[in-house]
Amino acid sequence: MNMAAKLVTYLMCKDARKQAEFYKDALGGKIHAVKTFGEIPGTPEEAREKVMHMVLTVAGENTLFLSDSFMPAEGSRNMSLSLTFDDEAEARKAFDRLSEGGKVQYPFEQQPWGAYYGEVVDPFGVTWQIVK
């Protein structure tokens, strides 16, 4: 079977704008599009500025979609985002920036299998695995 497919991470957020700015600063990136719930007719006033859909690229051409959630948006251990770098210094910089205000699960160090690896839960509850 030959299917054309692309997997994109979609993050449900307490504050998509704040979270996107954090990732943009931590990993380098650009916000490409923001659609609000206010663009849908009949949206209640208190929800009009909430983000319905945001497109963000980080660390090169990696795409993230974000949306404000109307239910509690909390982290989960059943999924991690893994980001692999070609350069150790860039990987370490991304790890350190994602760690700001978050929690280091595993320090970024050389592992017995030869790669550098670290795991951090960012301030928004998203688990990142950083690899070089």
PDB file of N, CA and C in Angstrom, residues 35-45 47-53 67 70:
ATOM      1  N   LYS A  35      -5.963  31.473  13.461  1.00  0.00           N
ATOM      2  CA  LYS A  35      -7.403  31.626  13.275  1.00  0.00           C
ATOM      3  C   LYS A  35      -8.036  31.589  14.653  1.00  0.00           C
ATOM      4  N   THR A  36      -8.957  32.501  14.914  1.00  0.00           N
ATOM      5  CA  THR A  36      -9.608  32.540  16.216  1.00  0.00           C
ATOM      6  C   THR A  36     -11.035  32.009  16.121  1.00  0.00           C
ATOM      7  N   PHE A  37     -11.570  31.641  17.278  1.00  0.00           N
ATOM      8  CA  PHE A  37     -12.962  31.195  17.316  1.00  0.00           C
ATOM      9  C   PHE A  37     -13.904  32.335  16.942  1.00  0.00           C
ATOM     10  N   GLY A  38     -13.440  33.578  17.093  1.00  0.00           N
ATOM     11  CA  GLY A  38     -14.243  34.732  16.728  1.00  0.00           C
ATOM     12  C   GLY A  38     -14.553  34.810  15.241  1.00  0.00           C
ATOM     13  N   GLU A  39     -13.835  34.043  14.432  1.00  0.00           N
ATOM     14  CA  GLU A  39     -14.083  34.020  12.995  1.00  0.00           C
ATOM     15  C   GLU A  39     -15.286  33.140  12.646  1.00  0.00           C
ATOM     16  N   ILE A  40     -15.821  32.446  13.624  1.00  0.00           N
ATOM     17  CA  ILE A  40     -17.002  31.606  13.419  1.00  0.00           C
ATOM     18  C   ILE A  40     -18.222  32.385  13.901  1.00  0.00           C
ATOM     19  N   PRO A  41     -19.218  32.573  13.054  1.00  0.00           N
ATOM     20  CA  PRO A  41     -20.415  33.300  13.473  1.00  0.00           C
ATOM     21  C   PRO A  41     -21.068  32.644  14.698  1.00  0.00           C
ATOM     22  N   GLY A  42     -21.511  33.472  15.620  1.00  0.00           N
ATOM     23  CA  GLY A  42     -22.214  32.996  16.798  1.00  0.00           C
ATOM     24  C   GLY A  42     -21.328  32.621  17.970  1.00  0.00           C
ATOM     25  N   THR A  43     -20.011  32.810  17.834  1.00  0.00           N
ATOM     26  CA  THR A  43     -19.110  32.492  18.946  1.00  0.00           C
ATOM     27  C   THR A  43     -19.375  33.453  20.095  1.00  0.00           C
ATOM     28  N   PRO A  44     -19.522  32.934  21.319  1.00  0.00           N
ATOM     29  CA  PRO A  44     -19.720  33.819  22.477  1.00  0.00           C
ATOM     30  C   PRO A  44     -18.557  34.791  22.639  1.00  0.00           C
ATOM     31  N   GLU A  45     -18.848  35.977  23.110  1.00  0.00           N
ATOM     32  CA  GLU A  45     -17.843  37.043  23.244  1.00  0.00           C
ATOM     33  C   GLU A  45     -16.604  36.589  24.013  1.00  0.00           C
ATOM     34  N   ALA A  47     -15.143  33.842  24.134  1.00  0.00           N
ATOM     35  CA  ALA A  47     -14.309  32.879  23.412  1.00  0.00           C
ATOM     36  C   ALA A  47     -13.763  33.437  22.101  1.00  0.00           C
ATOM     37  N   ARG A  48     -14.130  34.650  21.736  1.00  0.00           N
ATOM     38  CA  ARG A  48     -13.804  35.195  20.415  1.00  0.00           C
ATOM     39  C   ARG A  48     -12.296  35.282  20.142  1.00  0.00           C
ATOM     40  N   GLU A  49     -11.489  35.596  21.151  1.00  0.00           N
ATOM     41  CA  GLU A  49     -10.042  35.761  20.936  1.00  0.00           C
ATOM     42  C   GLU A  49      -9.264  34.468  21.139  1.00  0.00           C
ATOM     43  N   LYS A  50      -9.937  33.410  21.566  1.00  0.00           N
ATOM     44  CA  LYS A  50      -9.246  32.131  21.741  1.00  0.00           C
ATOM     45  C   LYS A  50      -8.802  31.589  20.385  1.00  0.00           C
ATOM     46  N   VAL A  51      -7.635  30.917  20.393  1.00  0.00           N
ATOM     47  CA  VAL A  51      -7.066  30.377  19.164  1.00  0.00           C
ATOM     48  C   VAL A  51      -7.775  29.073  18.793  1.00  0.00           C
ATOM     49  N   MET A  52      -8.358  29.064  17.594  1.00  0.00           N
ATOM     50  CA  MET A  52      -8.978  27.859  17.066  1.00  0.00           C
ATOM     51  C   MET A  52      -7.916  27.002  16.373  1.00  0.00           C
ATOM     52  N   HIS A  53      -7.002  27.661  15.636  1.00  0.00           N
ATOM     53  CA  HIS A  53      -5.974  26.940  14.882  1.00  0.00           C
ATOM     54  C   HIS A  53      -4.778  27.862  14.657  1.00  0.00           C
ATOM     55  N   SER A  67      -3.991  24.879  19.503  1.00  0.00           N
ATOM     56  CA  SER A  67      -5.344  25.389  19.672  1.00  0.00           C
ATOM     57  C   SER A  67      -5.598  25.594  21.155  1.00  0.00           C
ATOM     58  N   PHE A  70     -10.940  24.244  25.520  1.00  0.00           N
ATOM     59  CA  PHE A  70     -11.990  24.676  26.441  1.00  0.00           C
ATOM     60  C   PHE A  70     -12.079  23.748  27.651  1.00  0.00           C
TER      61      PHE A  70
END
